[in-house]
Amino acid sequence: VPSILLRPEGWQKDRYRRLVDWLRAMHGRGAVLCSACSGIFLLGETGLFDGKDATVHFGYARAFAAAYPATRIHPERVLVISGVREELVSSGASTTWHDLVLYLIARYAGATTAQEVARVFALQWHQDGLTPYLIFEGKTDHGDSEIESAQRWLSNHFSVANPVEQMIRRSKLAARTFKRRFSKATGLTPIAYVQRLRIEDAKRRLERTEASVDEISWRVGYEDAAFFRRLFKRVTGLAPGAYRKRFRIPEFARP
DNA sequence: ATAGTATGCCGCCAGT
DNA sequence: CGACTGGCGGCATACT
């Protein structure tokens, strides 16, 4: 099932009854079911992924989790193989269909053939996973207005020293209460949230400027660049230099 | 790489 | 009684 180019809010369950019945029947006769990108929504309809693992384009992860809560979804993963016969295969964001195709070729025709095809068609394995592609966006639909206003303040002040302490002081809430409510509302502890904002800003600077990693480290709020590098790698899966190399707009493409 | 200090986290518990 | 607040302290992590 290829990406069916749906919008998450446009997805209607039970709309493709005949197709889904057919998929289920084919599965019963031993077929391997595969999806790319948002195609997993259609496979989700079969119920075959209930209690199983799958991946989807990270942009649809929340919508998928809402529609098919029985499936464990891993949007940061490139390819997820599950089912007792390894017959339920899903691939994640957009061009991870490369990985899916190469995997299938390797599975049925051998690794050497897969490698040949990859070379001839310039297909790429996404060896580093999809974490480097993910964009952090804090949750704001939680309905806790005090925390929301703290988030708003933070989005412009994350690079100051001790942002958590400052944020708490501005909120007029007790520290214990603030931290508890912040974690509940956003799904992240205050410090973890600050780190995501800092790293996200650093990513933009790596993509769009020529600033050195040391300078970027300082600008997003870290005096110790060694610490920043370690943190960056932990959050994104890539070191800052490697990230820049991968995502920077090449010279010839700049206006 | 390492050491040292500061800061934050979280279970616990009492209070509202 | 349950849901929330908020102080305390030991421990972990963040940061320099």
mmCIF file of C-alpha atoms (C1' of nucleotides) in Angstrom:
data_model
loop_
_atom_site.group_PDB
_atom_site.id
_atom_site.type_symbol
_atom_site.label_atom_id
_atom_site.label_comp_id
_atom_site.label_asym_id
_atom_site.label_seq_id
_atom_site.Cartn_x
_atom_site.Cartn_y
_atom_site.Cartn_z
ATOM 1 C CA VAL A 1 0.000 0.000 0.000
ATOM 2 C CA PRO A 2 1.644 3.215 -1.105
ATOM 3 C CA SER A 3 1.085 6.532 0.520
ATOM 4 C CA ILE A 4 -2.514 7.410 -0.157
ATOM 5 C CA LEU A 5 -1.885 11.092 0.349
ATOM 6 C CA LEU A 6 -4.580 11.597 2.868
ATOM 7 C CA ARG A 7 -4.797 14.419 5.302
ATOM 8 C CA PRO A 8 -4.933 13.048 8.831
ATOM 9 C CA GLU A 9 -8.146 14.910 9.584
ATOM 10 C CA GLY A 10 -9.706 13.568 6.382
ATOM 11 C CA TRP A 11 -9.296 9.910 7.226
ATOM 12 C CA GLN A 12 -12.558 8.014 7.413
ATOM 13 C CA LYS A 13 -12.646 4.621 8.952
ATOM 14 C CA ASP A 14 -14.682 1.940 7.250
ATOM 15 C CA ARG A 15 -14.599 3.726 3.906
ATOM 16 C CA TYR A 16 -12.678 1.084 1.957
ATOM 17 C CA ARG A 17 -14.574 -1.981 3.080
ATOM 18 C CA ARG A 18 -14.064 -4.178 0.006
ATOM 19 C CA LEU A 19 -10.384 -3.338 -0.325
ATOM 20 C CA VAL A 20 -9.769 -4.015 3.332
ATOM 21 C CA ASP A 21 -11.642 -7.326 3.179
ATOM 22 C CA TRP A 22 -9.523 -8.281 0.212
ATOM 23 C CA LEU A 23 -6.303 -7.395 2.015
ATOM 24 C CA ARG A 24 -7.363 -9.489 4.979
ATOM 25 C CA ALA A 25 -8.231 -12.406 2.737
ATOM 26 C CA MET A 26 -4.904 -12.226 0.949
ATOM 27 C CA HIS A 27 -3.131 -12.129 4.287
ATOM 28 C CA GLY A 28 -5.056 -15.270 5.246
ATOM 29 C CA ARG A 29 -3.660 -16.943 2.133
ATOM 30 C CA GLY A 30 -0.087 -16.113 3.115
ATOM 31 C CA ALA A 31 0.507 -12.718 1.549
ATOM 32 C CA VAL A 32 3.029 -10.264 2.940
ATOM 33 C CA LEU A 33 1.458 -6.850 3.515
ATOM 34 C CA CYS A 34 3.591 -3.750 3.161
ATOM 35 C CA SER A 35 2.955 -0.048 3.507
ATOM 36 C CA ALA A 36 4.834 3.136 2.739
ATOM 37 C CA CYS A 37 4.312 6.501 4.378
ATOM 38 C CA SER A 38 0.608 7.009 5.190
ATOM 39 C CA GLY A 39 -0.372 3.714 3.535
ATOM 40 C CA ILE A 40 -0.353 2.132 6.968
ATOM 41 C CA PHE A 41 -3.753 3.738 7.623
ATOM 42 C CA LEU A 42 -5.327 1.332 5.170
ATOM 43 C CA LEU A 43 -3.518 -1.625 6.719
ATOM 44 C CA GLY A 44 -4.621 -0.391 10.129
ATOM 45 C CA GLU A 45 -8.205 -0.907 8.943
ATOM 46 C CA THR A 46 -7.610 -4.645 8.584
ATOM 47 C CA GLY A 47 -7.049 -4.990 12.330
ATOM 48 C CA LEU A 48 -4.019 -7.146 11.590
ATOM 49 C CA PHE A 49 -1.737 -4.593 13.239
ATOM 50 C CA ASP A 50 -3.609 -4.647 16.549
ATOM 51 C CA GLY A 51 -1.074 -5.377 19.268
ATOM 52 C CA LYS A 52 1.718 -5.138 16.690
ATOM 53 C CA ASP A 53 4.420 -2.591 15.860
ATOM 54 C CA ALA A 54 4.379 -0.317 12.841
ATOM 55 C CA THR A 55 5.717 2.959 11.489
ATOM 56 C CA VAL A 56 4.200 5.837 9.562
ATOM 57 C CA HIS A 57 5.265 9.230 8.263
ATOM 58 C CA PHE A 58 5.997 11.238 11.439
ATOM 59 C CA GLY A 59 3.603 13.946 10.285
ATOM 60 C CA TYR A 60 0.710 11.496 10.669
ATOM 61 C CA ALA A 61 1.852 9.784 13.849
ATOM 62 C CA ARG A 62 -0.620 11.476 16.194
ATOM 63 C CA ALA A 63 -3.544 10.951 13.844
ATOM 64 C CA PHE A 64 -2.649 7.301 13.391
ATOM 65 C CA ALA A 65 -2.296 6.698 17.115
ATOM 66 C CA ALA A 66 -5.720 8.261 17.619
ATOM 67 C CA ALA A 67 -7.364 6.148 14.900
ATOM 68 C CA TYR A 68 -5.636 2.830 15.735
ATOM 69 C CA PRO A 69 -4.650 2.923 19.402
ATOM 70 C CA ALA A 70 -4.052 -0.825 19.535
ATOM 71 C CA THR A 71 -0.997 -0.500 17.283
ATOM 72 C CA ARG A 72 2.351 0.529 18.715
ATOM 73 C CA ILE A 73 3.576 3.233 16.368
ATOM 74 C CA HIS A 74 7.236 4.229 15.905
ATOM 75 C CA PRO A 75 7.471 7.246 13.572
ATOM 76 C CA GLU A 76 11.217 7.594 14.194
ATOM 77 C CA ARG A 77 11.848 4.178 12.655
ATOM 78 C CA VAL A 78 12.510 3.615 8.966
ATOM 79 C CA LEU A 79 11.210 0.091 8.589
ATOM 80 C CA VAL A 80 9.253 -2.030 11.018
ATOM 81 C CA ILE A 81 8.816 -5.740 10.457
ATOM 82 C CA SER A 82 6.263 -7.542 12.567
ATOM 83 C CA GLY A 83 3.837 -10.464 12.550
ATOM 84 C CA VAL A 84 4.658 -14.080 13.315
ATOM 85 C CA ARG A 85 5.729 -14.709 9.723
ATOM 86 C CA GLU A 86 7.385 -11.276 9.447
ATOM 87 C CA GLU A 87 4.576 -10.591 7.029
ATOM 88 C CA LEU A 88 3.561 -7.146 8.261
ATOM 89 C CA VAL A 89 6.044 -4.592 6.990
ATOM 90 C CA SER A 90 5.652 -0.851 7.259
ATOM 91 C CA SER A 91 7.998 1.928 6.203
ATOM 92 C CA GLY A 92 8.013 5.465 7.522
ATOM 93 C CA ALA A 93 8.356 8.907 6.045
ATOM 94 C CA SER A 94 8.244 9.411 2.274
ATOM 95 C CA THR A 95 11.461 8.115 0.719
ATOM 96 C CA THR A 96 11.811 5.261 3.175
ATOM 97 C CA TRP A 97 10.098 3.338 0.406
ATOM 98 C CA HIS A 98 13.703 2.964 -0.757
ATOM 99 C CA ASP A 99 14.434 0.939 2.332
ATOM 100 C CA LEU A 100 11.225 -1.046 1.897
ATOM 101 C CA VAL A 101 11.992 -1.951 -1.708
ATOM 102 C CA LEU A 102 15.593 -2.841 -0.953
ATOM 103 C CA TYR A 103 14.483 -4.914 2.013
ATOM 104 C CA LEU A 104 12.036 -6.874 -0.137
ATOM 105 C CA ILE A 105 14.632 -7.429 -2.842
ATOM 106 C CA ALA A 106 17.122 -8.608 -0.242
ATOM 107 C CA ARG A 107 14.500 -10.873 1.290
ATOM 108 C CA TYR A 108 13.460 -12.581 -1.939
ATOM 109 C CA ALA A 109 16.485 -12.187 -4.202
ATOM 110 C CA GLY A 110 19.390 -11.856 -1.810
ATOM 111 C CA ALA A 111 21.554 -9.109 -0.363
ATOM 112 C CA THR A 112 23.830 -8.895 -3.383
ATOM 113 C CA THR A 113 20.978 -8.117 -5.729
ATOM 114 C CA ALA A 114 19.594 -5.520 -3.330
ATOM 115 C CA GLN A 115 22.978 -3.861 -3.158
ATOM 116 C CA GLU A 116 23.221 -3.797 -6.981
ATOM 117 C CA VAL A 117 19.802 -2.251 -7.360
ATOM 118 C CA ALA A 118 20.593 0.339 -4.714
ATOM 119 C CA ARG A 119 23.738 1.335 -6.570
ATOM 120 C CA VAL A 120 22.262 1.475 -10.067
ATOM 121 C CA PHE A 121 19.207 3.475 -9.054
ATOM 122 C CA ALA A 122 21.009 5.555 -6.426
ATOM 123 C CA LEU A 123 18.618 4.356 -3.741
ATOM 124 C CA GLN A 124 19.653 4.924 -0.152
ATOM 125 C CA TRP A 125 19.238 3.082 3.082
ATOM 126 C CA HIS A 126 18.352 5.472 5.865
ATOM 127 C CA GLN A 127 20.957 4.050 8.193
ATOM 128 C CA ASP A 128 20.660 6.829 10.765
ATOM 129 C CA GLY A 129 16.930 6.390 11.246
ATOM 130 C CA LEU A 130 14.488 9.253 11.003
ATOM 131 C CA THR A 131 15.237 11.021 14.268
ATOM 132 C CA PRO A 132 17.362 13.682 12.508
ATOM 133 C CA TYR A 133 14.318 14.642 10.414
ATOM 134 C CA LEU A 134 11.899 15.098 13.257
ATOM 135 C CA ILE A 135 10.893 18.626 14.156
ATOM 136 C CA PHE A 136 10.064 19.312 17.765
ATOM 137 C CA GLU A 137 6.794 21.053 18.453
ATOM 138 C CA GLY A 138 5.604 21.419 21.998
ATOM 139 C CA LYS A 139 2.072 20.353 22.798
ATOM 140 C CA THR A 140 -0.215 23.330 23.393
ATOM 141 C CA ASP A 141 -3.666 21.736 23.275
ATOM 142 C CA HIS A 142 -3.588 20.632 26.890
ATOM 143 C CA GLY A 143 -5.829 23.349 28.310
ATOM 144 C CA ASP A 144 -3.562 24.419 31.172
ATOM 145 C CA SER A 145 -3.375 28.116 30.441
ATOM 146 C CA GLU A 146 -0.675 28.928 32.982
ATOM 147 C CA ILE A 147 1.627 26.320 31.507
ATOM 148 C CA GLU A 148 0.725 27.496 28.026
ATOM 149 C CA SER A 149 1.795 31.022 28.825
ATOM 150 C CA ALA A 150 5.042 29.688 30.292
ATOM 151 C CA GLN A 151 5.600 27.838 27.017
ATOM 152 C CA ARG A 152 4.994 31.034 25.082
ATOM 153 C CA TRP A 153 7.529 32.878 27.182
ATOM 154 C CA LEU A 154 10.007 30.046 26.835
ATOM 155 C CA SER A 155 9.784 29.942 23.055
ATOM 156 C CA ASN A 156 11.468 33.351 23.000
ATOM 157 C CA HIS A 157 13.731 32.992 26.026
ATOM 158 C CA PHE A 158 15.061 29.445 26.018
ATOM 159 C CA SER A 159 18.651 30.597 25.626
ATOM 160 C CA VAL A 160 18.843 32.466 28.923
ATOM 161 C CA ALA A 161 20.649 30.961 31.911
ATOM 162 C CA ASN A 162 18.511 28.761 34.148
ATOM 163 C CA PRO A 163 15.356 29.062 32.046
ATOM 164 C CA VAL A 164 13.435 26.608 34.197
ATOM 165 C CA GLU A 165 14.010 28.579 37.351
ATOM 166 C CA GLN A 166 13.045 31.832 35.646
ATOM 167 C CA MET A 167 9.955 30.326 34.122
ATOM 168 C CA ILE A 168 8.814 29.083 37.519
ATOM 169 C CA ARG A 169 9.477 32.429 39.152
ATOM 170 C CA ARG A 170 7.389 34.206 36.504
ATOM 171 C CA SER A 171 4.522 31.759 36.877
ATOM 172 C CA LYS A 172 3.819 32.490 40.565
ATOM 173 C CA LEU A 173 3.173 28.793 41.107
ATOM 174 C CA ALA A 174 5.040 26.694 43.642
ATOM 175 C CA ALA A 175 7.999 24.923 42.046
ATOM 176 C CA ARG A 176 6.671 21.466 42.787
ATOM 177 C CA THR A 177 3.283 22.299 41.325
ATOM 178 C CA PHE A 178 4.702 23.972 38.259
ATOM 179 C CA LYS A 179 6.969 21.088 37.355
ATOM 180 C CA ARG A 180 4.241 18.564 37.880
ATOM 181 C CA ARG A 181 1.737 20.455 35.775
ATOM 182 C CA PHE A 182 4.284 21.213 33.096
ATOM 183 C CA SER A 183 5.188 17.553 32.680
ATOM 184 C CA LYS A 184 1.565 16.498 32.639
ATOM 185 C CA ALA A 185 0.614 19.127 30.055
ATOM 186 C CA THR A 186 3.532 18.818 27.636
ATOM 187 C CA GLY A 187 4.671 15.238 28.152
ATOM 188 C CA LEU A 188 8.177 16.486 28.909
ATOM 189 C CA THR A 189 9.868 17.736 32.055
ATOM 190 C CA PRO A 190 10.725 21.457 31.932
ATOM 191 C CA ILE A 191 14.435 20.854 31.385
ATOM 192 C CA ALA A 192 13.829 18.290 28.644
ATOM 193 C CA TYR A 193 11.467 20.747 26.944
ATOM 194 C CA VAL A 194 14.075 23.508 27.120
ATOM 195 C CA GLN A 195 16.639 21.202 25.587
ATOM 196 C CA ARG A 196 14.351 20.368 22.661
ATOM 197 C CA LEU A 197 13.788 24.050 21.954
ATOM 198 C CA ARG A 198 17.513 24.761 22.118
ATOM 199 C CA ILE A 199 18.409 21.868 19.853
ATOM 200 C CA GLU A 200 15.670 22.795 17.388
ATOM 201 C CA ASP A 201 17.057 26.320 17.150
ATOM 202 C CA ALA A 202 20.551 24.934 16.736
ATOM 203 C CA LYS A 203 19.327 22.771 13.837
ATOM 204 C CA ARG A 204 17.945 25.832 12.019
ATOM 205 C CA ARG A 205 21.252 27.648 12.551
ATOM 206 C CA LEU A 206 23.223 24.692 11.230
ATOM 207 C CA GLU A 207 21.001 24.562 8.153
ATOM 208 C CA ARG A 208 20.849 28.258 7.411
ATOM 209 C CA THR A 209 24.010 29.921 8.686
ATOM 210 C CA GLU A 210 27.739 29.450 8.514
ATOM 211 C CA ALA A 211 28.194 29.910 12.256
ATOM 212 C CA SER A 212 30.598 27.520 13.925
ATOM 213 C CA VAL A 213 29.268 24.819 16.225
ATOM 214 C CA ASP A 214 30.926 26.605 19.144
ATOM 215 C CA GLU A 215 29.127 29.807 18.326
ATOM 216 C CA ILE A 216 25.785 28.088 17.824
ATOM 217 C CA SER A 217 26.243 26.309 21.123
ATOM 218 C CA TRP A 218 26.698 29.646 22.835
ATOM 219 C CA ARG A 219 23.749 31.258 21.068
ATOM 220 C CA VAL A 220 21.247 28.598 22.031
ATOM 221 C CA GLY A 221 22.312 28.730 25.667
ATOM 222 C CA TYR A 222 25.378 26.568 26.298
ATOM 223 C CA GLU A 223 28.786 27.894 27.315
ATOM 224 C CA ASP A 224 30.302 24.446 27.111
ATOM 225 C CA ALA A 225 30.316 23.350 23.478
ATOM 226 C CA ALA A 226 31.428 19.829 24.371
ATOM 227 C CA PHE A 227 28.289 19.413 26.420
ATOM 228 C CA PHE A 228 26.194 20.871 23.617
ATOM 229 C CA ARG A 229 27.611 18.407 21.088
ATOM 230 C CA ARG A 230 26.804 15.465 23.306
ATOM 231 C CA LEU A 231 23.285 16.717 23.920
ATOM 232 C CA PHE A 232 22.712 17.426 20.232
ATOM 233 C CA LYS A 233 23.695 13.916 19.323
ATOM 234 C CA ARG A 234 21.516 12.406 21.991
ATOM 235 C CA VAL A 235 18.454 14.327 20.832
ATOM 236 C CA THR A 236 18.862 14.181 17.047
ATOM 237 C CA GLY A 237 20.892 11.038 16.534
ATOM 238 C CA LEU A 238 23.570 12.965 14.639
ATOM 239 C CA ALA A 239 26.511 15.112 15.680
ATOM 240 C CA PRO A 240 26.120 18.816 14.774
ATOM 241 C CA GLY A 241 28.667 18.668 11.961
ATOM 242 C CA ALA A 242 27.083 15.591 10.428
ATOM 243 C CA TYR A 243 23.676 17.195 10.715
ATOM 244 C CA ARG A 244 24.863 20.293 8.884
ATOM 245 C CA LYS A 245 26.419 18.227 6.135
ATOM 246 C CA ARG A 246 23.169 16.383 5.571
ATOM 247 C CA PHE A 247 20.680 19.239 5.768
ATOM 248 C CA ARG A 248 22.416 22.360 4.609
ATOM 249 C CA ILE A 249 21.198 23.823 1.347
ATOM 250 C CA PRO A 250 24.024 23.358 -1.159
ATOM 251 C CA GLU A 251 25.771 26.420 -2.546
ATOM 252 C CA PHE A 252 24.351 26.082 -6.081
ATOM 253 C CA ALA A 253 20.780 26.036 -4.819
ATOM 254 C CA ARG A 254 20.972 29.304 -2.937
ATOM 255 C CA PRO A 255 19.513 32.469 -4.396
ATOM 256 C "C1'" DA B 1 38.093 12.758 29.654
ATOM 257 C "C1'" DT B 2 37.242 14.105 34.152
ATOM 258 C "C1'" DA B 3 35.919 16.435 38.287
ATOM 259 C "C1'" DG B 4 33.120 19.577 40.751
ATOM 260 C "C1'" DT B 5 29.005 22.416 41.528
ATOM 261 C "C1'" DA B 6 24.391 23.659 40.496
ATOM 262 C "C1'" DT B 7 20.057 22.433 39.201
ATOM 263 C "C1'" DG B 8 16.234 19.632 38.518
ATOM 264 C "C1'" DC B 9 13.541 15.361 39.268
ATOM 265 C "C1'" DC B 10 10.421 12.660 41.831
ATOM 266 C "C1'" DG B 11 8.629 9.816 45.689
ATOM 267 C "C1'" DC B 12 6.738 10.808 49.939
ATOM 268 C "C1'" DC B 13 3.650 13.043 52.862
ATOM 269 C "C1'" DA B 14 0.759 16.464 54.889
ATOM 270 C "C1'" DG B 15 -2.548 19.975 53.897
ATOM 271 C "C1'" DT B 16 -6.584 22.141 51.203
ATOM 272 C "C1'" DC C 1 -13.054 10.368 49.414
ATOM 273 C "C1'" DG C 2 -10.459 11.940 45.330
ATOM 274 C "C1'" DA C 3 -7.941 15.599 43.024
ATOM 275 C "C1'" DC C 4 -4.864 18.958 43.602
ATOM 276 C "C1'" DT C 5 -1.145 21.797 45.991
ATOM 277 C "C1'" DG C 6 3.302 22.349 47.818
ATOM 278 C "C1'" DG C 7 7.468 21.482 51.054
ATOM 279 C "C1'" DC C 8 11.332 18.204 51.853
ATOM 280 C "C1'" DG C 9 15.248 15.499 50.823
ATOM 281 C "C1'" DG C 10 17.863 12.017 48.447
ATOM 282 C "C1'" DC C 11 19.495 11.078 44.138
ATOM 283 C "C1'" DA C 12 20.329 11.930 39.142
ATOM 284 C "C1'" DT C 13 21.456 14.829 35.627
ATOM 285 C "C1'" DA C 14 22.830 19.211 33.651
ATOM 286 C "C1'" DC C 15 26.179 22.088 32.985
ATOM 287 C "C1'" DT C 16 30.849 24.394 33.494
#
